[in-house]
PDB file of C-alpha atoms in Angstrom:
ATOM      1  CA  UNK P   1    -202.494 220.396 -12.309  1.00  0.00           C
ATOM      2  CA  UNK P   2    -203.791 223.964 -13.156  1.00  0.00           C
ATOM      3  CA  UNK P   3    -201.728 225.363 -10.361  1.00  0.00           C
ATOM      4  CA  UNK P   4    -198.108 223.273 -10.688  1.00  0.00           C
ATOM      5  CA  UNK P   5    -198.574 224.458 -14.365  1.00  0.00           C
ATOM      6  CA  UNK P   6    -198.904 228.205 -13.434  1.00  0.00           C
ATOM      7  CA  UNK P   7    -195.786 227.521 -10.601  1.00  0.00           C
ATOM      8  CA  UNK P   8    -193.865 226.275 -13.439  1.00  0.00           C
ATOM      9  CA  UNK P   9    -194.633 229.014 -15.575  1.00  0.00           C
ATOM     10  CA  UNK P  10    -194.098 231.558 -12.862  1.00  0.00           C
ATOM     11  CA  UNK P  11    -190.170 229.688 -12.499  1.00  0.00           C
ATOM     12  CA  UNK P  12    -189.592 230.058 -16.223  1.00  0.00           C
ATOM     13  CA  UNK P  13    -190.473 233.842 -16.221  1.00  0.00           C
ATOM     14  CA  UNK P  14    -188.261 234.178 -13.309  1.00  0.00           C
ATOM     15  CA  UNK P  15    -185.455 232.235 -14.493  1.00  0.00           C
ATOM     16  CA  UNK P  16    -186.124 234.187 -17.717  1.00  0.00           C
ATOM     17  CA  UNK P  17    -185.906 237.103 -15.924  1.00  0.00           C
ATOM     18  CA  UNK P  18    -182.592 236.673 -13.853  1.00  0.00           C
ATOM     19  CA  UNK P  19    -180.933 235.487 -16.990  1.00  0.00           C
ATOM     20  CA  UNK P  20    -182.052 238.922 -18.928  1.00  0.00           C
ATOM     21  CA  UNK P  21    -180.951 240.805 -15.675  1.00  0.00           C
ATOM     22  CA  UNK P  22    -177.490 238.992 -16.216  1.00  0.00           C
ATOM     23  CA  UNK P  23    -177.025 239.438 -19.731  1.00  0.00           C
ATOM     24  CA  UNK P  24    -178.342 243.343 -19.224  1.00  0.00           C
ATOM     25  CA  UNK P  25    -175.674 243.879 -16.934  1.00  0.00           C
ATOM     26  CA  UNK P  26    -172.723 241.721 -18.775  1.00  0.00           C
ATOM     27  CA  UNK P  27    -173.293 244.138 -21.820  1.00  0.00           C
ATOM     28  CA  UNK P  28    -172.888 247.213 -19.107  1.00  0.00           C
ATOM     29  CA  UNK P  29    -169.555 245.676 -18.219  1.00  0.00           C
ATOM     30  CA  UNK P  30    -168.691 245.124 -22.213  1.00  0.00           C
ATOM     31  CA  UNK P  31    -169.582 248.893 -22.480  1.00  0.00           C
ATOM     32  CA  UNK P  32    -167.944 250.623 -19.994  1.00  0.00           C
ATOM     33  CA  UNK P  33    -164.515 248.164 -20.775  1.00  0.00           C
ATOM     34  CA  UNK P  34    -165.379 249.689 -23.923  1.00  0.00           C
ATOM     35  CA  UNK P  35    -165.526 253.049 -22.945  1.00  0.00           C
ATOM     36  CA  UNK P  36    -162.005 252.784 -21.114  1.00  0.00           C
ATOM     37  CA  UNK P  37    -160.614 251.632 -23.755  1.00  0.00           C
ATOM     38  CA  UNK P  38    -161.608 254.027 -26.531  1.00  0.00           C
ATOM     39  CA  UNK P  39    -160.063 256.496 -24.256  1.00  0.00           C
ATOM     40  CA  UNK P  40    -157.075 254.814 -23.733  1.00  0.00           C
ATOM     41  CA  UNK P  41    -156.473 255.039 -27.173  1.00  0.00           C
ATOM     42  CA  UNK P  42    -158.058 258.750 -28.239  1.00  0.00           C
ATOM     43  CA  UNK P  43    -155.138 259.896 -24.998  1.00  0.00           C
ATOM     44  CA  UNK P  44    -152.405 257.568 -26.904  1.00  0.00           C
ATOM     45  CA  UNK P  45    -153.608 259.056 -30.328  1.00  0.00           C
ATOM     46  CA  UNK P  46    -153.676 262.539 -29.028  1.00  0.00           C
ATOM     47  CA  UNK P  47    -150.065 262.145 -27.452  1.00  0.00           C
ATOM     48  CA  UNK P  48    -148.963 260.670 -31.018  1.00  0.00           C
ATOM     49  CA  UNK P  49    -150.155 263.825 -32.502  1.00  0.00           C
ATOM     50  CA  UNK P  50    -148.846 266.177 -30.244  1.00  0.00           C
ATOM     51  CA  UNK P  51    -145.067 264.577 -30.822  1.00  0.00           C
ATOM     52  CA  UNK P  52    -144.047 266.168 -33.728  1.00  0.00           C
ATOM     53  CA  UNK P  53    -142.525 264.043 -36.223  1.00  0.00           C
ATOM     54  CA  UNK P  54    -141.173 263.883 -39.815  1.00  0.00           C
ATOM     55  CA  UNK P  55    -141.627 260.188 -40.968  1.00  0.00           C
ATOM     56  CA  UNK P  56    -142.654 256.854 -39.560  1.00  0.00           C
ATOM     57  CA  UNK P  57    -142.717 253.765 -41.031  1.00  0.00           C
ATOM     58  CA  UNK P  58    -143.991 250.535 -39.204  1.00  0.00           C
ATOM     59  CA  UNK P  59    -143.760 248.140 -41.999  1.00  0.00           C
ATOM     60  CA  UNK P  60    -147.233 246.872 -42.225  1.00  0.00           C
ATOM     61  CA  UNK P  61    -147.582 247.562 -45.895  1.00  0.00           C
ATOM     62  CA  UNK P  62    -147.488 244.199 -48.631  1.00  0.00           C
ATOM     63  CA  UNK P  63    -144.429 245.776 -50.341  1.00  0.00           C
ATOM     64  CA  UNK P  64    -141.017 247.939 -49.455  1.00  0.00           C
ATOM     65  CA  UNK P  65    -143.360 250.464 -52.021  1.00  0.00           C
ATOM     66  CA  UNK P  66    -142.035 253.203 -53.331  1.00  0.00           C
ATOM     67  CA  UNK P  67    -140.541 255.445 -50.674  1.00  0.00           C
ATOM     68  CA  UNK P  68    -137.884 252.493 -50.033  1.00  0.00           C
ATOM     69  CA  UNK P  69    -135.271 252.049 -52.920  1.00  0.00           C
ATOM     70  CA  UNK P  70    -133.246 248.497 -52.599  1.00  0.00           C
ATOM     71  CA  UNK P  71    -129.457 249.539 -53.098  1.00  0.00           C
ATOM     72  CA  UNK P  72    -128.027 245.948 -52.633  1.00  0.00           C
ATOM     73  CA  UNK P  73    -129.248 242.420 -50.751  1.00  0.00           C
ATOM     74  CA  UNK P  74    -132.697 241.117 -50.509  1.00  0.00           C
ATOM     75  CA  UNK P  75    -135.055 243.946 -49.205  1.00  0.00           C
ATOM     76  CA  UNK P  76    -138.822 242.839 -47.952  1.00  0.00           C
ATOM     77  CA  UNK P  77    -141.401 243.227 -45.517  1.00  0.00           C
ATOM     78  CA  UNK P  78    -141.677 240.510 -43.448  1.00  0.00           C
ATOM     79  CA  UNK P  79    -144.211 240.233 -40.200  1.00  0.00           C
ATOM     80  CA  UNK P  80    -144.297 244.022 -39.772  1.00  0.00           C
ATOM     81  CA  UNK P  81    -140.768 244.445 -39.966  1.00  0.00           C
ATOM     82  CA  UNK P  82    -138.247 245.085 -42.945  1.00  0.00           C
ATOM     83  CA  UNK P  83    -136.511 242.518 -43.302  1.00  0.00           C
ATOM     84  CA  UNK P  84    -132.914 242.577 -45.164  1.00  0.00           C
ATOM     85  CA  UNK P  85    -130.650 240.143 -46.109  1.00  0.00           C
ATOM     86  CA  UNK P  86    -127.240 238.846 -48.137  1.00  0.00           C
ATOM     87  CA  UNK P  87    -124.280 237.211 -48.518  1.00  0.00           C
ATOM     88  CA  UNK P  88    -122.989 239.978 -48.340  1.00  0.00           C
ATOM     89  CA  UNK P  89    -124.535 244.134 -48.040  1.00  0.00           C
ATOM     90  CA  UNK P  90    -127.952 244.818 -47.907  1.00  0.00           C
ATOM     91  CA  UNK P  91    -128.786 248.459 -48.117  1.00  0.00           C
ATOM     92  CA  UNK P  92    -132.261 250.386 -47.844  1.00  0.00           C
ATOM     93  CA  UNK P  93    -132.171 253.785 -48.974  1.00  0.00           C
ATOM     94  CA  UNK P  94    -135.342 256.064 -47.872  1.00  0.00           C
ATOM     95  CA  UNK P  95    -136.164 259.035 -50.561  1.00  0.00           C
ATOM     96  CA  UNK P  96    -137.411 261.664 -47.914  1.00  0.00           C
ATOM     97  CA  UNK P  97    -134.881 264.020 -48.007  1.00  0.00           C
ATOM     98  CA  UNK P  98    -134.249 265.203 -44.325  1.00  0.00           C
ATOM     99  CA  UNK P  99    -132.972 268.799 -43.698  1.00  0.00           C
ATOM    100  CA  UNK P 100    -131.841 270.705 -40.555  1.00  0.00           C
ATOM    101  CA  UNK P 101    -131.438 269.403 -36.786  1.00  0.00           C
ATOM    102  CA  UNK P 102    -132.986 265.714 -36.605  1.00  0.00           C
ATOM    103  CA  UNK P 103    -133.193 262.373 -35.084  1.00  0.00           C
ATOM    104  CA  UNK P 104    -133.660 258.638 -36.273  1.00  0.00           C
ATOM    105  CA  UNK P 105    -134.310 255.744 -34.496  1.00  0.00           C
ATOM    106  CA  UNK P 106    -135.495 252.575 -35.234  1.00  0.00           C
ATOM    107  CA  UNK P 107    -135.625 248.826 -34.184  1.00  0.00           C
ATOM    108  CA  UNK P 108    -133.457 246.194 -35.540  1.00  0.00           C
ATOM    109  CA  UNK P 109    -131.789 242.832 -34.686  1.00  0.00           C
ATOM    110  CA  UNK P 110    -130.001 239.768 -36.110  1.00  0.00           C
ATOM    111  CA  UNK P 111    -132.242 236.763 -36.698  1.00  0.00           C
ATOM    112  CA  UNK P 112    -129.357 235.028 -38.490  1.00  0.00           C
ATOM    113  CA  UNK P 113    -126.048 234.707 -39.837  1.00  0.00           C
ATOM    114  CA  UNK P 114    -125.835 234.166 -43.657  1.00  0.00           C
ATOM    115  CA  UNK P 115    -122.278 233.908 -43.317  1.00  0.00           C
ATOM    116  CA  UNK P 116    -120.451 231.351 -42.021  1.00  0.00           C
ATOM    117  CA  UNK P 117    -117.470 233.821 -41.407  1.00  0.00           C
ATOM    118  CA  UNK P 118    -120.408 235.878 -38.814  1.00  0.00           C
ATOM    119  CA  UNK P 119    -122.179 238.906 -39.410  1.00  0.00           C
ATOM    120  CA  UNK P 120    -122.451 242.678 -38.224  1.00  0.00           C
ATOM    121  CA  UNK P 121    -124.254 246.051 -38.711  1.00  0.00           C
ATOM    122  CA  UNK P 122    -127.374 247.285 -37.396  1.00  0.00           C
ATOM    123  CA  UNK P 123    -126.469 250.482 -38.941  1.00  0.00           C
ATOM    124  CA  UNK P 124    -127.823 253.816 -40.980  1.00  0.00           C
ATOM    125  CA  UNK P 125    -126.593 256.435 -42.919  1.00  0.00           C
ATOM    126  CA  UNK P 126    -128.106 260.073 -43.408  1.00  0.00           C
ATOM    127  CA  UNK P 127    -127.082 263.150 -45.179  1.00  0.00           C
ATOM    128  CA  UNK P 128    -126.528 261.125 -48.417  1.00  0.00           C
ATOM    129  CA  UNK P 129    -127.440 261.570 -52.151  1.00  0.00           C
ATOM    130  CA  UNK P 130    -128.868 258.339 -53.452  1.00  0.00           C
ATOM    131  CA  UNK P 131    -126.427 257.047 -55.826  1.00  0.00           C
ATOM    132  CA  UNK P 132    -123.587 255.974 -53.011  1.00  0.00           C
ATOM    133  CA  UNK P 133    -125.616 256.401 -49.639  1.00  0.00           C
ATOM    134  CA  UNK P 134    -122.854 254.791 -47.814  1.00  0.00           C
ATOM    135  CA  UNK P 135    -120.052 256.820 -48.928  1.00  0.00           C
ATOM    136  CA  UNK P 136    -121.748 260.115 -50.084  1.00  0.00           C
ATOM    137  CA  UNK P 137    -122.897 260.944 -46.372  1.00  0.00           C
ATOM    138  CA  UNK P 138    -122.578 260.156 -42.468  1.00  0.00           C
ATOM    139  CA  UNK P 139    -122.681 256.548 -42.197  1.00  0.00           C
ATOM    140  CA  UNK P 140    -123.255 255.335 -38.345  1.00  0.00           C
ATOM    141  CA  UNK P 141    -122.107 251.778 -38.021  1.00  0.00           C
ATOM    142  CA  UNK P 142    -123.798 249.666 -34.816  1.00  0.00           C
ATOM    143  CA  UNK P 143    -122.200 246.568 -34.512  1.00  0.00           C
ATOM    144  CA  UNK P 144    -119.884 246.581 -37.567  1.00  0.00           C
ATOM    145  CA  UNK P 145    -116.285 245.975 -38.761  1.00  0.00           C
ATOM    146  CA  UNK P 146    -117.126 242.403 -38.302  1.00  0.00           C
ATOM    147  CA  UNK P 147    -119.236 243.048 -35.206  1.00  0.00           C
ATOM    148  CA  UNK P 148    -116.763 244.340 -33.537  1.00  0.00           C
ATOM    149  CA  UNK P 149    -117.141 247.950 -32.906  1.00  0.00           C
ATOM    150  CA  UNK P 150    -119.385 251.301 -33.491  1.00  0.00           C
ATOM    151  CA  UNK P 151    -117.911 253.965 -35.863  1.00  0.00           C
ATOM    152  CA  UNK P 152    -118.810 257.178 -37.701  1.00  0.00           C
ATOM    153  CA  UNK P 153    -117.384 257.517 -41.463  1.00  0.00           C
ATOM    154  CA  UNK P 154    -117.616 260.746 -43.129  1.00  0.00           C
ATOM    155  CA  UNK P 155    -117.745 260.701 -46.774  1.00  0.00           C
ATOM    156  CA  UNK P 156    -116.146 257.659 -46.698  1.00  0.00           C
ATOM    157  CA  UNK P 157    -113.596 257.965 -44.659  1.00  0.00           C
ATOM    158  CA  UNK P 158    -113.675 257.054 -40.755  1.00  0.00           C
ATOM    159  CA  UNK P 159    -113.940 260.005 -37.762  1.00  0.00           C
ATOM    160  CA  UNK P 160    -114.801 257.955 -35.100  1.00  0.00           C
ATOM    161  CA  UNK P 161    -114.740 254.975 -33.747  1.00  0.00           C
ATOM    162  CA  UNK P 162    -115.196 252.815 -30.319  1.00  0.00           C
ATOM    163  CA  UNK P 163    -114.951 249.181 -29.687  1.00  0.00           C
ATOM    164  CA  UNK P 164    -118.179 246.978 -28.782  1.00  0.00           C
ATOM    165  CA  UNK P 165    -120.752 246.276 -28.767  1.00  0.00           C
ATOM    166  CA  UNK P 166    -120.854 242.994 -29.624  1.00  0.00           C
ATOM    167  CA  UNK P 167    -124.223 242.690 -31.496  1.00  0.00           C
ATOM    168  CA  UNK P 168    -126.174 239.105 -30.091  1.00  0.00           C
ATOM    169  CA  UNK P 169    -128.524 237.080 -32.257  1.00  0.00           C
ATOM    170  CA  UNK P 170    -132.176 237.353 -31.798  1.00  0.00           C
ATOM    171  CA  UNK P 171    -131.589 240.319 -29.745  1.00  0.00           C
ATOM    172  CA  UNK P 172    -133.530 243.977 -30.333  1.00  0.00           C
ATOM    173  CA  UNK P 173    -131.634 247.166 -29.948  1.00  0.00           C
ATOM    174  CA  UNK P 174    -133.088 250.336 -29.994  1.00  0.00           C
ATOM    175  CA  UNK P 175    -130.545 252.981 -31.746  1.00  0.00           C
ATOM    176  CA  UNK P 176    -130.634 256.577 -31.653  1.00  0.00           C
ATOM    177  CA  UNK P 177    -129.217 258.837 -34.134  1.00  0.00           C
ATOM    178  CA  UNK P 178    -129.302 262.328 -33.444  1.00  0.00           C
ATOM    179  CA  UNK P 179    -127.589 264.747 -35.826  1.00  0.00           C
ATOM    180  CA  UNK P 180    -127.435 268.879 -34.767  1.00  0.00           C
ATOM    181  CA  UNK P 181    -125.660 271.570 -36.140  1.00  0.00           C
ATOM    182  CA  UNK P 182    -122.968 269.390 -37.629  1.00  0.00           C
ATOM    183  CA  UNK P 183    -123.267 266.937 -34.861  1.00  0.00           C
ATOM    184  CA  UNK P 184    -123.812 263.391 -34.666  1.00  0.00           C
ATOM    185  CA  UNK P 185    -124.251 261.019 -31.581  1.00  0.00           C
ATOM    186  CA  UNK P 186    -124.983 257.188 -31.469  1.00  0.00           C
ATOM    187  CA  UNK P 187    -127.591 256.033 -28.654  1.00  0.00           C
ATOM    188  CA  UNK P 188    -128.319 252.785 -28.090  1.00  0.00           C
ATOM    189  CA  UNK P 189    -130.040 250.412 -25.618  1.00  0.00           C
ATOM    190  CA  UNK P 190    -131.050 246.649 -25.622  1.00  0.00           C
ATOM    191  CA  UNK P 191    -134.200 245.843 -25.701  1.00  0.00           C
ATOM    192  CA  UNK P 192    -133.620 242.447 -25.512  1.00  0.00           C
ATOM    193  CA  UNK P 193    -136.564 239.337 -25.972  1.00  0.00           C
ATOM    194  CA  UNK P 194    -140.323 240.055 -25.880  1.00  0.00           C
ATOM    195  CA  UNK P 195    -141.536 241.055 -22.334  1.00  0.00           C
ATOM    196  CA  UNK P 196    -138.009 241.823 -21.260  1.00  0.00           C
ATOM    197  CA  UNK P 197    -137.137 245.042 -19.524  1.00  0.00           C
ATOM    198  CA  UNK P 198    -135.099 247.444 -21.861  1.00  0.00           C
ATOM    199  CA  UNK P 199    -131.682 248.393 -20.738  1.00  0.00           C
ATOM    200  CA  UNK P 200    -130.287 251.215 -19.994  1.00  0.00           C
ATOM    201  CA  UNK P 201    -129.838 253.706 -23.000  1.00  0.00           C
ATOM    202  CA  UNK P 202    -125.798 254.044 -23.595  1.00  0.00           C
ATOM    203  CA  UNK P 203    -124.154 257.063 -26.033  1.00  0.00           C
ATOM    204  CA  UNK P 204    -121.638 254.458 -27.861  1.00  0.00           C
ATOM    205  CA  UNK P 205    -120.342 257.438 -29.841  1.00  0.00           C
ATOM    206  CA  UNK P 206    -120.632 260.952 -31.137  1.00  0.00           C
ATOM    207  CA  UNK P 207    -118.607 263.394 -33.715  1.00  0.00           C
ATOM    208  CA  UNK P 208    -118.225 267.156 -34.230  1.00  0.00           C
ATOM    209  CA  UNK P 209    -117.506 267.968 -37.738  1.00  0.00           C
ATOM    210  CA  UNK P 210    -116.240 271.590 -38.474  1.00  0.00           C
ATOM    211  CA  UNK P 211    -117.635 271.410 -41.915  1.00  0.00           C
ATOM    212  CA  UNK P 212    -121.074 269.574 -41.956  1.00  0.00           C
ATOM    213  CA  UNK P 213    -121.990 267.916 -45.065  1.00  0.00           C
ATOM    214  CA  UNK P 214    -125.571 268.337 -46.381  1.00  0.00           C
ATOM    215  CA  UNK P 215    -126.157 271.724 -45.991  1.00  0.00           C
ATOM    216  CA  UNK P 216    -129.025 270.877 -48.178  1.00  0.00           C
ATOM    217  CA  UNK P 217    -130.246 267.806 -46.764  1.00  0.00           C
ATOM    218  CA  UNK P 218    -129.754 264.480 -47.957  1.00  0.00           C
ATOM    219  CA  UNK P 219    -131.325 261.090 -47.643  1.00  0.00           C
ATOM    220  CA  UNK P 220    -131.284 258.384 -44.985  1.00  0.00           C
ATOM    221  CA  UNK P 221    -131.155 254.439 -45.189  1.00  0.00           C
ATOM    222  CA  UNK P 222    -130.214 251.387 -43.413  1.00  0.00           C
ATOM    223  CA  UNK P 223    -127.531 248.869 -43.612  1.00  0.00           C
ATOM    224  CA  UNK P 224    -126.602 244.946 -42.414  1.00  0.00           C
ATOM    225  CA  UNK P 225    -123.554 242.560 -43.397  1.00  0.00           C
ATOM    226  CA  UNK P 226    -123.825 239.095 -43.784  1.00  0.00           C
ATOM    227  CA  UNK P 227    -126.916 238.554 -41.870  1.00  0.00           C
ATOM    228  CA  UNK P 228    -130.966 238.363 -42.083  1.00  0.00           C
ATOM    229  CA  UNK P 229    -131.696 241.452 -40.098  1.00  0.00           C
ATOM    230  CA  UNK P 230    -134.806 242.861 -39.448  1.00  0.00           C
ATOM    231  CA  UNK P 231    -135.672 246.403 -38.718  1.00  0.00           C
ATOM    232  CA  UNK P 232    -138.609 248.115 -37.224  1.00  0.00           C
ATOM    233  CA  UNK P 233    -140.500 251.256 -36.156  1.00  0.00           C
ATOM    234  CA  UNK P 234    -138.143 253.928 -37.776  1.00  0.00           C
ATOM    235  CA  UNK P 235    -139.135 256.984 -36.371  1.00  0.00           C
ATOM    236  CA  UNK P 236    -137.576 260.416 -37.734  1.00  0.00           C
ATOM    237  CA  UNK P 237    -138.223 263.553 -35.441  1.00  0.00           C
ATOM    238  CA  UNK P 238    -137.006 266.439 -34.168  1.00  0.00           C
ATOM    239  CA  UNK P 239    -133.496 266.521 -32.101  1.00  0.00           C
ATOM    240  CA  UNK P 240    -133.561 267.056 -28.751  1.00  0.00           C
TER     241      UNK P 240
END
């Protein structure tokens, strides 16, 4: 009895043992995934910092907060995302006050129509003073004139224009706004559902004007028609 006691014993250390040895080297593997992975991010932080940029805004805040000013619609933050709406308009206007040779780009799509009649505009505006942002400045319609076309207005009054895109529903484009030395182009690509490759990006349209407005910056914003649009990762850097 003395000795089946000590064999049992001598089983339970072992087992004891093997299951220390197991656990000892599962927390190895937890540390060294570890490991990768703080490096991973330190090299994705690093590269962040050496892009230069002038503003980004992801949208995780509770509130639009103060460097977002509601012109017209419902403005919010929704799931990470800015999320506008109305009948008719809904404008965001940003206060930073962007000078010299810059680009914006951002996120957006259409998650619904609020008007039976359709909906358009996944568009911006920069080089405006904030009491008429749409008309005081560039303003770079995506998708508008009833969804039927891109155009550049200046001051109010339209320089260029192309037909198409046709904006889709629950789609996410990608637009590019790059504005040097009194020029302005329109980038796009489709980025399409979650886990979807992008597309190819596409210049929809650009403009040369011979006497650039804002010569002393002005302020940028964002614009949708008739829809519940949301908008994401707007990123304001350098031009190329």
């Amino acid at each position: 009895e003395e000795k089946d006691s000590l064999v049992k014993t001598l089983e339970a250390a072992k087992k004891g043992y093997e299951t220390l040895q197991a656990e000892k080297k599962k927390a190895e593997e937890d540390l060294t995934a570890a490991k990768a992975d703080l490096e991973k991010q330190k090299a994705a932080a690093e590269k962040a910092l050496a892009e230069p940029l002038f503003f980004v805004d992801r949208f995780t805040a509770f509130s639009v907060g103060p460097v977002w000013e509601i012109k017209e619609g419902e403005v919010k933050i929704q799931d990470d995302a800015l999320v506008m709406s109305g009948q008719a308009g809904a404008t965001a206007l940003c206060r930073l006050k962007l000078r010299g040779n810059y680009q914006i780009e951002y996120d957006a799509s259409i998650a619904n129509a609020n008007d039976a009649k359709g909906f358009s505009d996944l568009s911006c505006f920069l080089v405006s003073d904030e009491k008429a942002p749409l008309t005081s400045g560039y303003f770079v319609g995506f998708g508008t004139n009833g969804n039927t076309r891109c155009r550049i207005a200046r001051a109010g009054k339209d320089v260029a224009q192309q037909d198409g895109p046709v904006l889709k529903e629950k789609t996410t484009y990608r637009v590019r706004v790059v504005w040097k030395d009194g020029a302005l182009q329109l980038h796009y690509r489709e980025l399409g559902e979650k886990g979807s490759a992008p597309g190819e990006e596409t210049l929809a349209l650009e403009f040369k004007d011979p006497d650039p407005l804002g010569k002393s910056g002005g302020c940028f914003g964002l614009h949708t028609f008739g829809a519940v649009a949301h908008f994401d990762n707007v990123r304001v850097s350098p031009a190329p």
